[in-house]
């Protein structure tokens, strides 16, 4: 049982806690009441604020909308005024630009093009907005007048500033590729830079805005004339230089072999010199065309629109190219006539020209890229014509050597080298300068399939075969001609001289190597022929030496008196020898052996034979009493006979 005191204390503690809780609850209740009151007040305030905002919004929105409308109206007014100003400006374009257009673009191209831009815009405006307006006609007429003025200015600038290129400058330009010491390339300034820029501006305007291509025709006509005149001027330069100094200024191709033969059979010196000038001039004109055409294309590329460049260039070069081709065909025609006359020295002009054309063809083809097929085919056509006429000349020359009818007339009386031989060898030697060209000529006429893509070795063999053919024909003709001589000894001297001349000429040049390509024994064969003719000549002395030969002499006993018949035989032998010696020396002194070495060799051989035979005869019969007048029969000593033979083949002796 809990004591009363503890129970009383416990009750008081509980009552205190209860009282405390009641106070807390009372505080919370008071706080809630205050919070509710505050909430009610706040709701009342917010409701009042919302009501005021709605009233304000209802008042402001109409004002805002009205302001927006006013701003839009103002912008529209400003735009309208701006458009009016712009439109009104088109009506003033004609009056504002008429003076500038009338005075033309010279000296103020930028300003002029600016005015043309304004006029063009005015035309576009009136066409779109007022096609029936009189103003449209005004600005249209003004635009056309301005365009015509620009076309005229283009023509004027091109005409005034396009100059013929001087021959000296062209020759320097040609030599630039081959002059290894040249510090810089030679360049051509066809138009001053400022003029070029004006021309470019005008051409671009005419293409873009003028819708006009006539200026391209103007361009190619003017430049075509300058190109043609430049090349003709170079040709005239060669003629004038050659007539005044004999040697034209010609630095072109300085490091290459000259494209003209080093020697020529000079039948008509004046004409041959002129042919050399014509050949040299034509070769340089071909090179000049390539260089000038390249330069023309570079200029054209800046001025003419890209898709019109090839066609315009094709038209531009036609006159100059046609002139070159016509001149080339004239050369072919002249060669054809020369062949008929058997004037083969003239035909040789085709060789250096053809060689140069073939060397230049790659550059030609590059320059003519994009031109019409008819333009590209002109040079190959000329090359074919020249190859054909060259092959014809070679064929006819070989036939002419074989069939030359000049037997009884114009034969050298002294048995020296015939003109036909010297001309034939000279012609063949000149072919050495044009081995590839001549070989290609011959190959071009071959019908075999291999000839379509012939090699240099193939053409070399053809040329070797041809040279051997000419030499064979020459040998046959010489044999035929030699029969004209009544004296077999003179005939032998004639053949000896000609064969020896041929052999020495072959050996002095590269001809012998070329002949050896197809005929390896040619040199030995000529030497055999020469020896054969020497032996034939030596037989002419048999009628002299036979008189005193051992086999024909009488046999007698030493110390025994000669019989009359024996004395007579000895007299006849001395007389026959003396007469024969004198006759042969007199006749053969007038004969000629131009080759000193051969002449001395033949004299020495003959002298040895005759002196030995005569010496033996003289030793045997010189002291024999066969006559009372020995000086009448023993007219010559052995050395005298040798001296007489030493004077053979010497018309000055």
XYZ file of C-alpha atoms in Angstrom:
653
model
C 0.000 0.000 0.000
C 1.287 3.455 -1.103
C 1.916 5.776 1.687
C -0.410 8.809 1.794
C 2.379 11.299 1.414
C 3.704 9.790 -1.835
C 0.148 9.665 -3.231
C -0.421 13.275 -2.426
C 2.842 14.298 -4.107
C 2.069 12.244 -7.211
C -1.390 13.930 -7.537
C 0.084 17.380 -7.296
C 2.656 16.535 -10.010
C -0.065 15.301 -12.365
C -2.222 18.356 -11.721
C 0.704 20.662 -12.506
C 1.379 18.911 -15.847
C -2.315 19.086 -16.720
C -2.434 22.740 -15.972
C 0.638 23.285 -18.092
C -0.876 21.386 -21.034
C -4.074 23.396 -20.798
C -2.117 26.609 -20.973
C -0.262 25.344 -24.076
C -3.536 24.357 -25.707
C -5.005 27.743 -24.937
C -1.988 29.407 -26.593
C -2.310 27.317 -29.709
C -5.990 28.117 -29.947
C -5.309 31.816 -29.712
C -2.590 31.546 -32.388
C -4.938 29.731 -34.809
C -7.557 32.376 -34.369
C -5.056 35.113 -35.149
C -3.797 33.191 -38.215
C -7.323 32.772 -39.554
C -7.876 36.454 -39.135
C -4.695 37.297 -41.011
C -5.615 34.901 -43.841
C -9.001 36.512 -44.180
C -7.397 39.919 -44.332
C -4.869 38.783 -47.004
C -7.570 37.210 -49.151
C -9.533 40.422 -48.933
C -6.473 42.450 -50.052
C -5.665 40.131 -52.960
C -9.253 40.164 -54.128
C -9.191 43.934 -54.098
C -5.812 43.991 -56.050
C -7.117 41.570 -58.675
C -10.155 43.730 -59.179
C -7.969 46.778 -59.678
C -5.661 44.950 -62.177
C -8.606 43.892 -64.269
C -9.816 47.440 -64.368
C -6.310 48.646 -65.415
C -5.999 45.996 -68.135
C -9.351 46.903 -69.545
C -8.166 50.485 -69.759
C -4.597 49.876 -71.250
C -5.204 47.248 -73.990
C -7.219 49.514 -76.276
C -4.550 52.219 -75.977
C -1.764 49.713 -76.851
C -3.605 48.452 -79.893
C -4.174 51.963 -81.095
C -0.462 52.748 -80.696
C 0.562 49.673 -82.752
C -1.750 50.712 -85.542
C -0.270 54.168 -85.556
C 3.290 52.775 -85.772
C 2.333 50.478 -88.665
C 0.764 53.352 -90.474
C 3.889 55.420 -90.021
C 6.147 52.622 -91.382
C 3.894 52.188 -94.389
C 4.063 55.887 -95.077
C 7.863 55.836 -94.873
C 8.080 52.811 -97.175
C 5.724 54.409 -99.611
C 7.773 57.594 -99.644
C 10.995 55.555 -100.166
C 9.426 53.613 -103.037
C 8.224 56.827 -104.564
C 11.737 58.273 -104.337
C 13.176 55.080 -105.949
C 10.613 55.096 -108.733
C 11.053 58.785 -109.355
C 14.849 58.194 -109.633
C 14.272 55.909 -112.662
C 12.537 58.791 -114.416
C 15.672 60.865 -113.883
C 18.177 58.225 -115.087
C 17.992 59.289 -118.736
C 18.663 62.924 -118.011
C 21.324 62.148 -115.386
C 23.367 59.796 -117.632
C 22.749 61.153 -121.133
C 25.749 63.501 -121.106
C 28.141 60.773 -119.918
C 26.848 58.318 -122.512
C 27.079 60.917 -125.263
C 30.702 61.754 -124.409
C 31.726 58.076 -124.429
C 33.816 55.839 -122.168
C 37.288 56.946 -123.268
C 39.354 57.852 -120.224
C 36.584 57.144 -117.692
C 35.478 53.587 -118.141
C 34.511 52.967 -114.503
C 32.185 55.978 -114.422
C 30.761 54.991 -117.786
C 30.025 51.429 -116.702
C 28.405 52.794 -113.538
C 26.057 54.884 -115.674
C 25.310 51.893 -117.876
C 24.366 49.920 -114.744
C 21.853 52.629 -113.768
C 20.377 52.665 -117.248
C 20.074 48.890 -117.270
C 18.185 48.911 -113.960
C 15.856 51.585 -115.305
C 15.171 49.483 -118.383
C 14.365 46.479 -116.195
C 12.046 48.571 -113.993
C 10.028 50.048 -116.816
C 9.825 46.691 -118.599
C 8.384 45.111 -115.451
C 6.154 47.965 -114.252
C 5.395 50.249 -117.150
C 6.117 48.547 -120.477
C 4.130 51.183 -122.379
C 5.919 54.085 -120.769
C 7.771 56.506 -123.078
C 10.530 56.456 -120.491
C 11.227 52.813 -121.385
C 12.057 53.777 -124.962
C 14.312 56.585 -123.736
C 16.419 54.383 -121.485
C 16.417 51.558 -124.053
C 17.810 53.865 -126.726
C 20.326 55.225 -124.245
C 21.382 51.675 -123.289
C 21.851 50.684 -126.949
C 23.812 53.846 -127.615
C 26.012 53.126 -124.605
C 26.536 49.531 -125.692
C 27.545 50.672 -129.195
C 29.966 53.135 -127.624
C 31.523 50.329 -125.567
C 31.817 48.150 -128.671
C 33.423 51.068 -130.472
C 35.782 51.663 -127.561
C 36.736 47.968 -127.601
C 37.525 48.155 -131.304
C 39.398 51.432 -130.855
C 41.557 50.147 -128.006
C 42.380 46.935 -129.871
C 43.157 48.779 -133.109
C 45.249 51.558 -131.582
C 47.305 49.390 -129.276
C 47.709 46.155 -131.298
C 51.152 46.438 -132.877
C 53.014 44.216 -135.322
C 55.763 42.263 -133.526
C 59.183 43.285 -134.866
C 61.279 40.644 -136.673
C 64.176 41.045 -134.236
C 61.874 40.448 -131.262
C 60.370 37.398 -132.974
C 63.840 35.971 -133.626
C 64.779 36.549 -129.993
C 61.546 34.804 -128.993
C 62.354 31.826 -131.228
C 65.910 31.564 -129.925
C 64.741 31.611 -126.305
C 64.067 27.852 -126.204
C 67.536 26.914 -127.400
C 69.694 29.614 -125.840
C 70.917 27.922 -122.690
C 72.539 31.142 -121.484
C 69.321 33.128 -121.588
C 68.644 34.571 -118.161
C 64.913 34.985 -118.686
C 62.294 34.158 -121.245
C 61.469 36.706 -123.903
C 57.867 37.804 -123.387
C 55.586 39.797 -125.620
C 53.397 42.619 -124.359
C 50.677 42.823 -126.975
C 48.725 45.494 -125.049
C 49.770 47.895 -122.278
C 48.537 46.655 -118.892
C 46.077 49.512 -118.369
C 44.616 49.041 -121.833
C 44.398 45.289 -121.294
C 42.401 45.779 -118.104
C 39.982 48.148 -119.876
C 39.549 45.684 -122.726
C 38.864 42.866 -120.240
C 36.265 44.974 -118.380
C 34.483 45.889 -121.608
C 34.454 42.318 -122.906
C 33.027 41.006 -119.647
C 30.350 43.693 -119.630
C 29.405 42.980 -123.245
C 29.079 39.271 -122.497
C 27.214 39.635 -119.191
C 25.013 42.651 -119.836
C 25.318 43.527 -123.484
C 24.339 40.055 -124.700
C 26.744 40.699 -127.547
C 29.321 38.455 -129.249
C 30.196 40.677 -132.199
C 33.185 42.046 -130.319
C 34.763 38.575 -130.519
C 34.717 38.846 -134.306
C 36.289 42.293 -134.015
C 38.913 40.859 -131.700
C 39.973 37.962 -133.916
C 39.960 40.106 -137.072
C 42.292 42.695 -135.533
C 44.596 40.154 -133.878
C 44.557 37.925 -136.961
C 45.791 40.825 -139.066
C 48.597 41.577 -136.596
C 49.674 37.924 -136.465
C 49.709 37.618 -140.249
C 51.586 40.905 -140.689
C 54.139 39.944 -138.020
C 55.015 36.715 -139.826
C 55.130 38.426 -143.237
C 57.353 41.102 -141.728
C 59.775 38.402 -140.575
C 59.903 36.982 -144.092
C 60.577 40.429 -145.585
C 63.298 40.924 -142.972
C 65.132 37.872 -144.299
C 64.888 39.084 -147.878
C 66.083 42.600 -147.046
C 68.891 41.389 -144.807
C 70.134 38.886 -147.365
C 70.066 41.430 -150.191
C 71.910 44.090 -148.184
C 74.422 42.085 -146.160
C 74.084 38.601 -147.549
C 73.497 37.200 -144.045
C 70.172 37.770 -142.295
C 70.076 38.371 -138.551
C 69.174 34.882 -137.492
C 69.763 33.875 -133.887
C 67.081 31.214 -134.148
C 68.070 27.693 -133.216
C 71.687 28.683 -132.469
C 72.703 25.379 -130.898
C 71.362 23.178 -133.662
C 72.740 22.247 -137.039
C 71.616 24.603 -139.722
C 68.522 23.330 -141.478
C 69.935 24.009 -144.916
C 72.452 21.862 -146.788
C 76.087 22.777 -146.295
C 76.833 22.254 -149.960
C 74.888 22.391 -153.162
C 75.487 21.582 -156.797
C 75.624 25.173 -157.941
C 74.192 25.338 -161.414
C 72.591 28.750 -161.059
C 74.367 30.492 -158.162
C 71.996 33.400 -157.899
C 68.953 31.221 -157.756
C 70.448 28.782 -155.279
C 71.331 31.636 -152.914
C 67.772 32.863 -153.148
C 66.508 29.359 -152.440
C 68.626 29.264 -149.271
C 67.074 32.545 -148.139
C 63.568 31.311 -148.954
C 64.180 28.070 -147.081
C 65.647 29.790 -144.030
C 62.863 32.373 -144.029
C 60.131 29.733 -144.244
C 61.648 27.645 -141.446
C 61.812 30.678 -139.171
C 58.274 31.740 -140.112
C 56.994 28.300 -139.052
C 58.706 28.643 -135.661
C 57.446 32.220 -135.396
C 53.864 31.099 -136.009
C 54.042 28.610 -133.142
C 55.478 31.127 -130.669
C 53.181 33.986 -131.695
C 50.116 31.728 -131.706
C 50.967 30.562 -128.171
C 51.263 34.180 -127.090
C 48.005 35.081 -128.839
C 46.158 32.358 -126.965
C 47.455 33.626 -123.639
C 46.150 37.098 -124.476
C 42.859 35.755 -125.779
C 42.278 33.696 -122.627
C 42.108 36.924 -120.576
C 39.702 38.705 -122.910
C 37.393 36.139 -124.524
C 34.927 34.027 -122.446
C 36.182 30.500 -121.884
C 33.525 28.693 -123.939
C 34.293 30.922 -126.938
C 38.096 30.814 -126.723
C 38.846 27.799 -128.956
C 36.515 28.940 -131.731
C 37.813 32.509 -131.649
C 41.422 31.305 -131.621
C 40.676 28.995 -134.546
C 39.415 31.971 -136.552
C 42.293 34.181 -135.399
C 45.085 31.950 -136.686
C 43.510 30.964 -140.006
C 45.040 33.677 -142.226
C 48.585 33.190 -140.917
C 48.276 29.393 -140.940
C 46.787 29.348 -144.435
C 49.614 31.611 -145.607
C 52.203 29.178 -144.259
C 50.423 26.177 -145.733
C 50.052 27.889 -149.130
C 53.728 28.779 -149.153
C 54.540 25.195 -148.206
C 52.412 23.871 -151.060
C 54.158 26.322 -153.405
C 57.467 24.822 -152.295
C 56.064 21.368 -153.079
C 54.851 22.621 -156.474
C 58.262 24.166 -157.249
C 59.937 20.903 -156.253
C 57.591 18.991 -158.554
C 58.554 21.231 -161.487
C 62.238 20.952 -160.584
C 61.991 17.157 -160.697
C 60.640 17.378 -164.235
C 63.663 19.538 -165.149
C 65.981 17.088 -163.323
C 67.037 20.032 -161.153
C 67.489 18.020 -157.980
C 69.459 20.715 -156.165
C 66.255 22.749 -155.985
C 64.346 19.759 -154.605
C 66.762 19.638 -151.672
C 65.035 22.696 -150.203
C 62.173 20.384 -149.221
C 64.400 18.352 -146.889
C 65.316 20.982 -144.248
C 61.767 22.343 -144.345
C 60.207 18.914 -143.881
C 62.624 18.099 -141.057
C 61.718 21.336 -139.293
C 57.981 20.788 -139.775
C 58.237 17.327 -138.223
C 60.352 18.629 -135.342
C 57.849 21.429 -134.747
C 54.725 19.279 -135.114
C 54.357 18.427 -131.374
C 54.280 22.150 -130.551
C 51.931 22.746 -133.464
C 49.555 20.064 -132.199
C 49.624 21.519 -128.707
C 48.871 25.025 -129.959
C 45.994 23.783 -132.121
C 44.292 21.776 -129.367
C 40.566 22.360 -129.451
C 40.522 23.853 -132.949
C 38.496 22.381 -135.795
C 39.657 19.120 -137.372
C 40.237 20.952 -140.655
C 42.676 23.273 -138.875
C 44.516 20.443 -137.124
C 44.894 18.485 -140.356
C 46.607 21.247 -142.339
C 50.152 20.627 -141.100
C 49.946 16.811 -141.347
C 48.624 17.285 -144.899
C 51.577 19.466 -145.841
C 54.020 17.017 -144.242
C 52.493 14.195 -146.278
C 52.782 16.254 -149.480
C 56.430 16.999 -148.771
C 57.218 13.391 -147.908
C 55.569 12.276 -151.132
C 57.385 14.796 -153.338
C 60.657 14.100 -151.507
C 60.297 10.359 -152.104
C 59.449 11.118 -155.749
C 62.593 13.249 -156.035
C 64.756 10.477 -154.570
C 63.251 7.908 -156.929
C 63.626 10.134 -159.986
C 67.164 11.082 -159.029
C 68.158 7.415 -158.886
C 66.504 6.808 -162.269
C 68.158 9.889 -163.729
C 71.581 8.652 -162.600
C 70.906 5.357 -164.306
C 69.495 6.759 -167.537
C 71.470 9.969 -168.001
C 71.818 10.031 -171.807
C 74.821 12.364 -171.907
C 77.381 9.979 -173.416
C 78.883 11.515 -176.507
C 78.666 15.105 -175.380
C 80.133 16.674 -172.290
C 82.469 13.745 -171.732
C 85.745 14.888 -170.130
C 88.475 14.650 -172.768
C 91.113 14.129 -170.106
C 89.246 11.240 -168.488
C 88.661 13.076 -165.237
C 85.628 12.793 -162.912
C 82.334 13.215 -164.743
C 79.913 15.922 -163.610
C 77.268 13.249 -163.117
C 79.521 11.537 -160.556
C 80.323 14.700 -158.610
C 76.676 15.773 -158.610
C 75.487 12.339 -157.519
C 77.993 12.139 -154.660
C 77.245 15.711 -153.618
C 73.535 14.923 -153.552
C 74.111 11.821 -151.416
C 76.409 13.727 -149.067
C 73.714 16.316 -148.544
C 71.298 13.559 -147.601
C 73.553 12.885 -144.598
C 72.238 16.097 -143.039
C 68.726 14.708 -143.430
C 69.138 10.981 -142.798
C 65.998 10.621 -140.690
C 63.995 12.846 -143.016
C 65.097 11.015 -146.173
C 64.622 7.631 -144.523
C 61.125 8.611 -143.408
C 60.336 9.783 -146.957
C 61.285 6.374 -148.314
C 59.446 4.582 -145.507
C 56.286 6.622 -146.130
C 56.067 5.088 -149.598
C 56.377 1.522 -148.355
C 53.158 -0.478 -148.635
C 54.174 -3.123 -146.106
C 52.356 -3.184 -142.798
C 55.604 -2.672 -140.930
C 55.974 0.712 -142.588
C 52.949 2.086 -140.799
C 54.955 2.269 -137.586
C 58.461 2.200 -138.939
C 61.449 2.533 -136.653
C 64.523 4.666 -137.187
C 66.460 1.463 -137.865
C 63.971 0.501 -140.571
C 64.222 3.901 -142.264
C 68.028 3.798 -141.951
C 68.136 0.486 -143.810
C 65.858 1.909 -146.492
C 68.165 4.900 -146.918
C 71.211 2.604 -147.089
C 69.486 0.507 -149.747
C 68.625 3.663 -151.673
C 72.216 4.982 -151.581
C 73.511 1.610 -152.765
C 70.960 1.735 -155.565
C 72.152 5.192 -156.650
C 75.789 4.073 -156.542
C 74.925 0.959 -158.530
C 73.075 3.028 -161.125
C 76.000 5.433 -161.295
C 78.451 2.598 -161.825
C 76.361 1.171 -164.690
C 76.091 4.586 -166.306
C 79.832 5.213 -165.988
C 80.567 1.879 -167.619
C 78.294 2.829 -170.470
C 79.842 6.288 -170.802
C 83.385 4.884 -170.728
C 82.693 3.088 -173.998
C 82.506 6.444 -175.759
C 86.313 6.648 -175.553
C 88.042 4.973 -178.473
C 91.192 4.428 -176.430
C 90.691 1.642 -173.855
C 93.422 3.209 -171.701
C 91.570 6.523 -171.492
C 88.391 4.607 -170.725
C 90.244 2.897 -167.868
C 91.591 6.211 -166.559
C 88.063 7.636 -166.691
C 86.597 4.732 -164.715
C 89.550 4.757 -162.310
C 89.091 8.478 -161.606
C 85.352 8.133 -161.054
C 85.578 5.012 -158.901
C 88.386 6.540 -156.867
C 86.420 9.771 -156.429
C 83.384 7.803 -155.273
C 85.394 5.723 -152.796
C 87.284 8.707 -151.348
C 84.030 10.690 -151.043
C 82.362 7.796 -149.247
C 85.289 7.456 -146.855
C 85.501 11.184 -146.085
C 81.864 11.298 -145.014
C 79.521 9.051 -143.075
C 78.260 7.629 -146.346
C 80.537 4.601 -146.105
C 79.005 3.631 -142.735
C 75.526 4.127 -144.148
C 76.323 2.027 -147.215
C 77.771 -0.689 -144.964
C 74.402 -1.111 -143.224
C 73.197 -3.157 -146.213
C 76.362 -3.692 -148.278
C 79.349 -4.522 -146.112
C 81.727 -5.293 -149.007
C 81.196 -2.029 -150.890
C 84.568 -0.530 -149.930
C 86.477 -3.659 -150.949
C 84.498 -3.860 -154.180
C 85.456 -0.285 -155.185
C 89.107 -0.987 -154.422
C 88.980 -4.038 -156.669
C 87.372 -2.014 -159.454
C 90.076 0.645 -159.116
C 92.862 -1.938 -159.286
C 91.198 -3.540 -162.280
C 91.179 -0.229 -164.159
C 94.838 0.422 -163.280
C 95.721 -2.951 -164.744
C 93.710 -2.160 -167.882
C 95.552 1.150 -168.195
C 98.944 -0.540 -167.752
C 98.183 -2.805 -170.683
C 98.306 0.295 -172.905
C 102.100 0.287 -172.366
C 102.500 -3.244 -173.641
C 102.737 -1.960 -177.241
C 105.767 0.038 -176.074
C 107.441 -2.540 -173.874
C 106.630 -5.444 -176.168
C 109.150 -4.024 -178.693
C 111.938 -4.438 -176.205
C 110.682 -7.422 -174.213
C 113.105 -10.332 -173.829
C 110.787 -12.755 -175.547
C 110.741 -10.718 -178.750
C 114.463 -10.070 -179.026
C 116.842 -11.842 -181.460
C 119.314 -14.317 -180.035
C 122.934 -13.846 -181.114
C 126.342 -14.954 -180.008
C 128.574 -12.336 -178.372
C 131.550 -11.387 -180.579
C 129.868 -12.727 -183.702
C 129.112 -10.180 -186.368
C 125.392 -9.426 -186.651
C 123.606 -10.297 -189.755
C 121.657 -7.626 -191.662
C 118.355 -9.143 -190.570
C 119.389 -9.030 -186.929
C 120.582 -5.430 -187.192
C 117.274 -4.509 -188.812
C 115.298 -6.172 -186.031
C 117.228 -4.229 -183.373
C 116.672 -0.975 -185.272
C 112.958 -1.737 -185.458
C 112.835 -2.498 -181.740
C 114.514 0.813 -180.824
C 112.348 2.739 -183.269
C 109.162 1.033 -182.135
C 109.980 1.745 -178.487
C 110.916 5.384 -179.175
C 107.846 6.061 -181.294
C 105.517 4.322 -178.865
C 107.024 6.126 -175.859
C 106.736 9.514 -177.517
C 103.201 8.868 -178.706
C 101.941 7.622 -175.343
C 103.653 10.418 -173.409
C 102.224 13.001 -175.772
C 98.685 11.572 -175.525
C 98.664 10.660 -171.835
C 100.208 13.945 -170.735
C 96.819 15.486 -171.576
C 94.963 12.982 -169.445
C 94.207 13.757 -165.813
C 94.285 11.922 -162.521
C 93.129 14.516 -159.932
C 94.072 12.387 -156.921
C 97.758 13.169 -156.296
C 98.367 9.962 -154.379
C 96.865 7.808 -157.095
C 98.616 9.769 -159.828
C 102.027 9.292 -158.223
C 101.313 5.647 -157.555
C 100.331 4.902 -161.174
C 103.299 6.866 -162.558
C 105.704 5.089 -160.238
C 104.385 1.651 -161.089
C 104.550 2.353 -164.809
C 107.965 3.970 -164.539
C 109.338 0.934 -162.714
C 108.081 -1.494 -165.348
C 109.238 0.555 -168.349
C 112.611 1.525 -166.891
C 113.408 -2.045 -165.916
C 112.471 -3.375 -169.362
C 114.197 -0.570 -171.251
C 117.250 -0.747 -168.990
C 117.664 -4.456 -169.665
C 117.205 -3.894 -173.397
C 119.623 -0.983 -173.459
C 122.230 -2.914 -171.508
C 121.985 -5.765 -173.955
C 121.914 -3.830 -177.241
C 123.197 -0.370 -176.417
C 126.830 -1.332 -177.133
C 126.052 -3.689 -180.008
C 127.160 -2.313 -183.412
C 123.772 -2.558 -185.108
C 124.028 0.858 -186.804
C 126.482 3.495 -187.907
C 124.226 6.193 -186.336
C 123.449 4.938 -182.810
C 122.150 8.375 -181.683
C 119.344 7.977 -184.227
C 118.023 4.900 -182.367
C 119.325 5.261 -178.839
C 117.471 8.573 -178.249
C 116.763 8.228 -174.518
C 118.568 7.154 -171.446
C 116.812 5.144 -168.752
C 116.395 8.157 -166.439
C 115.088 10.237 -169.334
C 112.397 7.654 -169.901
C 111.533 7.881 -166.206
C 111.319 11.675 -166.400
C 108.998 11.434 -169.403
C 106.659 9.105 -167.521
C 106.769 11.453 -164.509
C 105.206 14.106 -166.713
C 102.190 11.957 -167.526
C 98.761 13.267 -166.435
C 100.177 16.759 -166.064
C 98.840 19.274 -168.562
C 101.047 21.998 -167.088
C 104.254 20.075 -167.838
